[in-house]
PDB file of N, CA and C in Angstrom:
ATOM      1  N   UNK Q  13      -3.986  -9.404  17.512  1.00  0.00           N
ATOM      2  CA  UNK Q  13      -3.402  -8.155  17.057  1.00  0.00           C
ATOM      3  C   UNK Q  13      -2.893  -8.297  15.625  1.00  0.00           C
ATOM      4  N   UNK Q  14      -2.126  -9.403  15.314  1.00  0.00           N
ATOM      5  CA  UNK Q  14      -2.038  -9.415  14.557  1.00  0.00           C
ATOM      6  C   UNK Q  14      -2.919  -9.595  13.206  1.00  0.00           C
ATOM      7  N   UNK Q  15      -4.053 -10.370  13.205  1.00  0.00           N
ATOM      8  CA  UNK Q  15      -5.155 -10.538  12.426  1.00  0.00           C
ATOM      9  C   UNK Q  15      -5.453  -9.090  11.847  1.00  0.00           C
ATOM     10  N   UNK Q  16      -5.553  -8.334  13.313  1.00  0.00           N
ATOM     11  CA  UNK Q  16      -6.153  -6.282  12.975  1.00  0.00           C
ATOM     12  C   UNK Q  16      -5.050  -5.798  11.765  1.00  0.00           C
ATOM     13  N   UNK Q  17      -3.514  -5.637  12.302  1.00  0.00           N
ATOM     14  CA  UNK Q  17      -2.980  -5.376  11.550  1.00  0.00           C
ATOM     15  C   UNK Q  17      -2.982  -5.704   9.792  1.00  0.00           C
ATOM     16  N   UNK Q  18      -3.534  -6.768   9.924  1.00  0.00           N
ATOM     17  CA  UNK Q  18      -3.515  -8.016   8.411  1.00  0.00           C
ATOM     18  C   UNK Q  18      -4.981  -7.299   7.595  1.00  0.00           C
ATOM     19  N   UNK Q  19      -6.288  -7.026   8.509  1.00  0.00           N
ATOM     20  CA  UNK Q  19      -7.506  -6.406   8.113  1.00  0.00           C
ATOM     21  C   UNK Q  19      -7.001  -5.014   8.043  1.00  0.00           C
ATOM     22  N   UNK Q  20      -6.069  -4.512   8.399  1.00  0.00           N
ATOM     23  CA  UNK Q  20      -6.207  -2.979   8.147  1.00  0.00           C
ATOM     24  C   UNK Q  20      -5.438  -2.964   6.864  1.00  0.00           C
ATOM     25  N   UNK Q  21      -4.273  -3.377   7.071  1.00  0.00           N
ATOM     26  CA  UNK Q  21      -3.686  -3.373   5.356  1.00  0.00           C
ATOM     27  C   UNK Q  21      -4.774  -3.609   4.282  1.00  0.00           C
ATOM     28  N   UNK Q  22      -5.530  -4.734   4.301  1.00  0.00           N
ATOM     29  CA  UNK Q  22      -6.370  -5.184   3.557  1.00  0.00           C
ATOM     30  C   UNK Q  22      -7.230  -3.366   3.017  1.00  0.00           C
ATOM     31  N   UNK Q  23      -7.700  -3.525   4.317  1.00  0.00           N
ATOM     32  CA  UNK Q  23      -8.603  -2.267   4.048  1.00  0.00           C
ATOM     33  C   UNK Q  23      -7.666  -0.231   3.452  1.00  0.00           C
ATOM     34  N   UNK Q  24      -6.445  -0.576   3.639  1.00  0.00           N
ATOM     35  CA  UNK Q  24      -5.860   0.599   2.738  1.00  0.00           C
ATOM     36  C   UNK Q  24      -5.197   0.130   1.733  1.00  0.00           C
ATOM     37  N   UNK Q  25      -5.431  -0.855   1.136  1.00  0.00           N
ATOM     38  CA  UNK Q  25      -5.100  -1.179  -0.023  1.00  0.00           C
ATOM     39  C   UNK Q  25      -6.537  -1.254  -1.187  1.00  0.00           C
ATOM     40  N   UNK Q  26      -7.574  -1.793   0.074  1.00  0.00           N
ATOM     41  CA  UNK Q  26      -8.597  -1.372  -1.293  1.00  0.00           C
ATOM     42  C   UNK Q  26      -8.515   0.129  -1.253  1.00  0.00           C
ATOM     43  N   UNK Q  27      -8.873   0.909  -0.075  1.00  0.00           N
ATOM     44  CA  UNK Q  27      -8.589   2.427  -0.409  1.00  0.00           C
ATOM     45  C   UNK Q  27      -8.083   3.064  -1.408  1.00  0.00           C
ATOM     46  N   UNK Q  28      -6.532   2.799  -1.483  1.00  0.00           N
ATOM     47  CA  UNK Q  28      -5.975   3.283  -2.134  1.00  0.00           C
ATOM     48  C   UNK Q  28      -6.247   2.613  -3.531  1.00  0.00           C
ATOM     49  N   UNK Q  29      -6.641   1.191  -4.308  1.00  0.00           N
ATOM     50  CA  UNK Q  29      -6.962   1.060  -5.573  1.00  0.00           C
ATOM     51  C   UNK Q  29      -8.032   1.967  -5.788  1.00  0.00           C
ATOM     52  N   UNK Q  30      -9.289   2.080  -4.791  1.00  0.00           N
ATOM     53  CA  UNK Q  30     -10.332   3.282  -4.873  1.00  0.00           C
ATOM     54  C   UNK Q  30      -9.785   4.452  -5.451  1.00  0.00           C
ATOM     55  N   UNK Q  31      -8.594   4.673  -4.879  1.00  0.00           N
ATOM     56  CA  UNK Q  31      -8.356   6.617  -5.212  1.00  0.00           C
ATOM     57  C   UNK Q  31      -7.096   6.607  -6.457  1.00  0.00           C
ATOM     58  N   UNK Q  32      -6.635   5.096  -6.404  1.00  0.00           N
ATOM     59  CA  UNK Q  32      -5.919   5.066  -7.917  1.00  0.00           C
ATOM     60  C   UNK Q  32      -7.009   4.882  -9.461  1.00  0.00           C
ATOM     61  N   UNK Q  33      -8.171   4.101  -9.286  1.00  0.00           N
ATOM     62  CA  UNK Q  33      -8.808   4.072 -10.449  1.00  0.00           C
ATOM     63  C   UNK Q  33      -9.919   5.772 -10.184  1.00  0.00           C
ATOM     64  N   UNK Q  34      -9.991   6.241  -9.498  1.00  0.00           N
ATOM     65  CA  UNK Q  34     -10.561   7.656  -9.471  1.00  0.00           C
ATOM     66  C   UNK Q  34      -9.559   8.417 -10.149  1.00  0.00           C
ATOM     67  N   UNK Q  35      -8.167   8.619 -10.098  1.00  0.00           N
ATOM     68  CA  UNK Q  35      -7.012   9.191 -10.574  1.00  0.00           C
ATOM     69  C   UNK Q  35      -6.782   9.063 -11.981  1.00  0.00           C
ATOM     70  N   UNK Q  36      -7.345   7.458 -12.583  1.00  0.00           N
ATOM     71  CA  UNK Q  36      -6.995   7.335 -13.706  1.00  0.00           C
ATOM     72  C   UNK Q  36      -7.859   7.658 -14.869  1.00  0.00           C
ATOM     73  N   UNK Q  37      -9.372   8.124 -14.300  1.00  0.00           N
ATOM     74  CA  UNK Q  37     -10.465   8.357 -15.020  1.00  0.00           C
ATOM     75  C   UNK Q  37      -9.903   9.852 -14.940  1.00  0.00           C
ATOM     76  N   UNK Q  38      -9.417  10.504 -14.125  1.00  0.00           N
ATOM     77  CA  UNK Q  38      -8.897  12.044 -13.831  1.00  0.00           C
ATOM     78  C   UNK Q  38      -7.960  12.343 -15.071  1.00  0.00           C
ATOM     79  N   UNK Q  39      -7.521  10.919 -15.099  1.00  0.00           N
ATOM     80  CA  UNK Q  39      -6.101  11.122 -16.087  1.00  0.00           C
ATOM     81  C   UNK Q  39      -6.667  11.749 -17.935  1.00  0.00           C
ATOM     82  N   UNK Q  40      -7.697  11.278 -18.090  1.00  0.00           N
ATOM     83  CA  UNK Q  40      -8.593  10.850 -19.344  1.00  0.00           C
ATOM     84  C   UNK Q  40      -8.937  12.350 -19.613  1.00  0.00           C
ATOM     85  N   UNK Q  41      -9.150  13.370 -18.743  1.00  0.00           N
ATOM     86  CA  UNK Q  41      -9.062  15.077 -18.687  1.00  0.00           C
ATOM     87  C   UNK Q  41      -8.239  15.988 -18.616  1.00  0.00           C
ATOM     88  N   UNK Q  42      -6.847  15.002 -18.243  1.00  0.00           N
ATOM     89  CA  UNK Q  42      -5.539  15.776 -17.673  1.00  0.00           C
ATOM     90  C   UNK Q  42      -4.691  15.062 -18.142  1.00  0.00           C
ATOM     91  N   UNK Q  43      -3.608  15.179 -19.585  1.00  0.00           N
ATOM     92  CA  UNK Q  43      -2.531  14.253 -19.612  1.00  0.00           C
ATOM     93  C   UNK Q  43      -1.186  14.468 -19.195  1.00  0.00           C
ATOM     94  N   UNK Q  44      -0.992  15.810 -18.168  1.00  0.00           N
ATOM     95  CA  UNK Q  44      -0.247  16.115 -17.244  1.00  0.00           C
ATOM     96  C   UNK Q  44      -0.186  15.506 -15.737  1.00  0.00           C
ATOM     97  N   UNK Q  45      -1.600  15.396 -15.550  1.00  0.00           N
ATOM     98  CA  UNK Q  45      -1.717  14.440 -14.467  1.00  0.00           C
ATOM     99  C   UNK Q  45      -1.357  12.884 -14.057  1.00  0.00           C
ATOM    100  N   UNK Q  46      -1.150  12.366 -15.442  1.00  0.00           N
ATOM    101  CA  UNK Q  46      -0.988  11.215 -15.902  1.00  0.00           C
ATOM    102  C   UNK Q  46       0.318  10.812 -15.078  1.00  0.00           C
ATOM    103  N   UNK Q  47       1.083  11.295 -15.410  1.00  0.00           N
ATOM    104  CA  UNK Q  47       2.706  11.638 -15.293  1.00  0.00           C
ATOM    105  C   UNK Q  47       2.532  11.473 -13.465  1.00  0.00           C
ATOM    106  N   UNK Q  48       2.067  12.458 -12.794  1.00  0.00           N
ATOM    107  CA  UNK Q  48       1.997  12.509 -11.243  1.00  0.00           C
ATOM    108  C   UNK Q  48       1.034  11.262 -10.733  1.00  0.00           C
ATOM    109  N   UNK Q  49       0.286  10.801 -11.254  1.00  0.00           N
ATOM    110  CA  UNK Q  49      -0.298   9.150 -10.943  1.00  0.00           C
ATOM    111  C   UNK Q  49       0.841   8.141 -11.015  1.00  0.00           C
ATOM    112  N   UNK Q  50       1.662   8.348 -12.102  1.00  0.00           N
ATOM    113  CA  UNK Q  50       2.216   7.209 -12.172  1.00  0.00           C
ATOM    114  C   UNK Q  50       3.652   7.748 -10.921  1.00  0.00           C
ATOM    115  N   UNK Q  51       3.887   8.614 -10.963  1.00  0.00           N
ATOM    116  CA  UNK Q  51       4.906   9.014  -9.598  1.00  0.00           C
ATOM    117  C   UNK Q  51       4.038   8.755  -8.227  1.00  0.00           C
ATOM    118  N   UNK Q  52       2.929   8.883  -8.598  1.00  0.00           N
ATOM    119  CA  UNK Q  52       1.971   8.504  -6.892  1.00  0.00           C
ATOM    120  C   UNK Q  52       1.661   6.804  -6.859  1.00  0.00           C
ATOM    121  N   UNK Q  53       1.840   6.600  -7.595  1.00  0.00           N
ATOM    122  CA  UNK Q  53       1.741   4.486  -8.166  1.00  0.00           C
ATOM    123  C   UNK Q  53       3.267   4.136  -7.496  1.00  0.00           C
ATOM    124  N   UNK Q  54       4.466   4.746  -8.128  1.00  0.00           N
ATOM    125  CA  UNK Q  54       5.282   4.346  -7.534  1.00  0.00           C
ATOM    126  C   UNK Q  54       5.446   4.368  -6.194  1.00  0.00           C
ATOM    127  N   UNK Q  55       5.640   5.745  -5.426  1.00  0.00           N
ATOM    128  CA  UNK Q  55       5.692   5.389  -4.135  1.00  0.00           C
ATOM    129  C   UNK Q  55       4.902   4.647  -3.522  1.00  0.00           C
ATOM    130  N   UNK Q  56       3.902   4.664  -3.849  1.00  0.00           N
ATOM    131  CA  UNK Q  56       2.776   3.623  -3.133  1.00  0.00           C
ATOM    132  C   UNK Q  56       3.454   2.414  -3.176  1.00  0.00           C
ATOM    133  N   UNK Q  57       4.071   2.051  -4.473  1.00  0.00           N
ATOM    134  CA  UNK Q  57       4.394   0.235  -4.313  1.00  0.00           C
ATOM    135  C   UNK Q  57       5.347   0.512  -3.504  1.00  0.00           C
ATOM    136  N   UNK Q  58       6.576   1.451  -3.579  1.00  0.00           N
ATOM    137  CA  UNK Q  58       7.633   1.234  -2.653  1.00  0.00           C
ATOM    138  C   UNK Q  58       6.648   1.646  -0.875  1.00  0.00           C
ATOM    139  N   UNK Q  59       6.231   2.001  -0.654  1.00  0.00           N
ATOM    140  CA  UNK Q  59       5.467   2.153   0.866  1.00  0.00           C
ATOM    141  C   UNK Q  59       4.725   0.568   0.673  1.00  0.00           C
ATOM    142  N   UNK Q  60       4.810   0.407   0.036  1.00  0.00           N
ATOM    143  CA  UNK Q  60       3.857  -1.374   0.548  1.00  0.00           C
ATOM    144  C   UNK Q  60       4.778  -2.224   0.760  1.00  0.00           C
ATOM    145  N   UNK Q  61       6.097  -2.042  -0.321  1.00  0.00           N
ATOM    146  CA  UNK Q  61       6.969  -3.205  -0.218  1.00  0.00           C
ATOM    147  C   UNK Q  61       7.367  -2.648   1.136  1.00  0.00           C
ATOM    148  N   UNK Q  62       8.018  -1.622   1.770  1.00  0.00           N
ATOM    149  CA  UNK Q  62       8.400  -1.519   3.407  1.00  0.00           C
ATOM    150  C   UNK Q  62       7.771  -1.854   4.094  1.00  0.00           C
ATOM    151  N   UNK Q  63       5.847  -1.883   3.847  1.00  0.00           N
ATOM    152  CA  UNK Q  63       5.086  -2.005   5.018  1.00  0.00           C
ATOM    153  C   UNK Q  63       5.349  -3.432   5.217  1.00  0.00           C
ATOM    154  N   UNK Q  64       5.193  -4.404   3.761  1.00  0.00           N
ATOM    155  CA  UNK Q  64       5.713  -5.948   4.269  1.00  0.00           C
ATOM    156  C   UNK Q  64       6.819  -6.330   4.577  1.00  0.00           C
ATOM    157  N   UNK Q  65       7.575  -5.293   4.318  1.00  0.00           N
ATOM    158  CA  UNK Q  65       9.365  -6.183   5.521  1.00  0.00           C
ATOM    159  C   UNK Q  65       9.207  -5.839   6.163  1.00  0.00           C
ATOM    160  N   UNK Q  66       8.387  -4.838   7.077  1.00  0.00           N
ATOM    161  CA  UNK Q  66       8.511  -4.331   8.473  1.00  0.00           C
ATOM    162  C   UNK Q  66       7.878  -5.266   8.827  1.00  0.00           C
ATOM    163  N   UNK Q  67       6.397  -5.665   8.551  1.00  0.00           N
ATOM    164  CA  UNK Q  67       5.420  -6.442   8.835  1.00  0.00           C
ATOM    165  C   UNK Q  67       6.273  -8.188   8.979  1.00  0.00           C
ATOM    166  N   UNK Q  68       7.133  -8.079   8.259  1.00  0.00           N
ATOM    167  CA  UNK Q  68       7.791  -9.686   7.964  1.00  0.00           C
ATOM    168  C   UNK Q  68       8.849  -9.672   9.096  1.00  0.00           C
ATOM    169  N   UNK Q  69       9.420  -8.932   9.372  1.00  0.00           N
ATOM    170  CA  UNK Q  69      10.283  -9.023  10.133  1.00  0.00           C
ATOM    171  C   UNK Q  69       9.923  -9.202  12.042  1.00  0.00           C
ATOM    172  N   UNK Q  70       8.595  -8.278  11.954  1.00  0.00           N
ATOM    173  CA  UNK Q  70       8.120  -8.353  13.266  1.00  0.00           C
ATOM    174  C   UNK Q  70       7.357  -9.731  13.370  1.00  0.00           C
ATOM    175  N   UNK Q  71       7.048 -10.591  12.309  1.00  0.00           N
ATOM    176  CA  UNK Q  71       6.135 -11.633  12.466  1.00  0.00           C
ATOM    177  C   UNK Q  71       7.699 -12.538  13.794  1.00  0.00           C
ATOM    178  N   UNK Q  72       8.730 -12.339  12.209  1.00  0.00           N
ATOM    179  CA  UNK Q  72      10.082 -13.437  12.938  1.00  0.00           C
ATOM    180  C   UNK Q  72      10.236 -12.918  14.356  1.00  0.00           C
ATOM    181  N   UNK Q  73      10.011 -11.388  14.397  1.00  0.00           N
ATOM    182  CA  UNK Q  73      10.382 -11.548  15.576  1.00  0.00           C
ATOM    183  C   UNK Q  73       9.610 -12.011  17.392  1.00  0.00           C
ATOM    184  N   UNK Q  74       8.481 -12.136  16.767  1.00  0.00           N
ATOM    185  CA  UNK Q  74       7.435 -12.297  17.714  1.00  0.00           C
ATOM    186  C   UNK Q  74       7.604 -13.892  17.781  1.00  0.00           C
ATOM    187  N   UNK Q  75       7.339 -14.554  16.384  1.00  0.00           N
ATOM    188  CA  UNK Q  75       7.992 -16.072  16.633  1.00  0.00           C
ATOM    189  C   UNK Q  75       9.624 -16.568  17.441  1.00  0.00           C
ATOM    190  N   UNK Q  76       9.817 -15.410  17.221  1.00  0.00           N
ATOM    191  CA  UNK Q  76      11.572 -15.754  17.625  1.00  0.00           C
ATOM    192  C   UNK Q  76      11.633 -15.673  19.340  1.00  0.00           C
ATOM    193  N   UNK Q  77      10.602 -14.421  19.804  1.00  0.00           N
ATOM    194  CA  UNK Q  77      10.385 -14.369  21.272  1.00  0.00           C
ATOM    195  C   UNK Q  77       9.821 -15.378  22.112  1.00  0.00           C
ATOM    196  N   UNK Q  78       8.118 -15.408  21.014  1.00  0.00           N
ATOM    197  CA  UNK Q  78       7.608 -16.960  21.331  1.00  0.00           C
ATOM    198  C   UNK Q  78       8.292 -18.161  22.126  1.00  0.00           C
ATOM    199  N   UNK Q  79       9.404 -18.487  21.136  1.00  0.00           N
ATOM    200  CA  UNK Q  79       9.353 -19.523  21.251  1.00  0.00           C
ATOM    201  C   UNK Q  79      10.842 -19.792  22.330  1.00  0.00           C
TER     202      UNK Q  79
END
């Protein structure tokens, strides 16, 4: 289960670099848009940094049950 979880991140993170370098060629037509990429860049990093403490915390806690 855990491996899936580890391949799915993998796989919405290339996603999302997919639809960030599509955004930034967008940007090159729109320098209003520019501005809302880089507000859609941010939350994205802050939603990744939560997805890995959630993700970090359930590892400890599965080791912590484990054992």
């Amino acid at each position: 289960m855990e491996v899936e979880d580890h391949d799915l991140l993998i796989e919405l993170k290339k996603d999302i670099e997919y639809i960030k370098a599509k955004l930034r060629m967008l940007c090159e037509y729109d320098s209003h848009l520019e501005e809302r990429v880089r507000a859609i860049e941010q939350k994205y990093a802050y939603i990744m940094g939560v997805a890995c403490a959630i993700a970090f915390v359930v590892s400890l806690l599965v080791s912590w049950m484990g054992s």
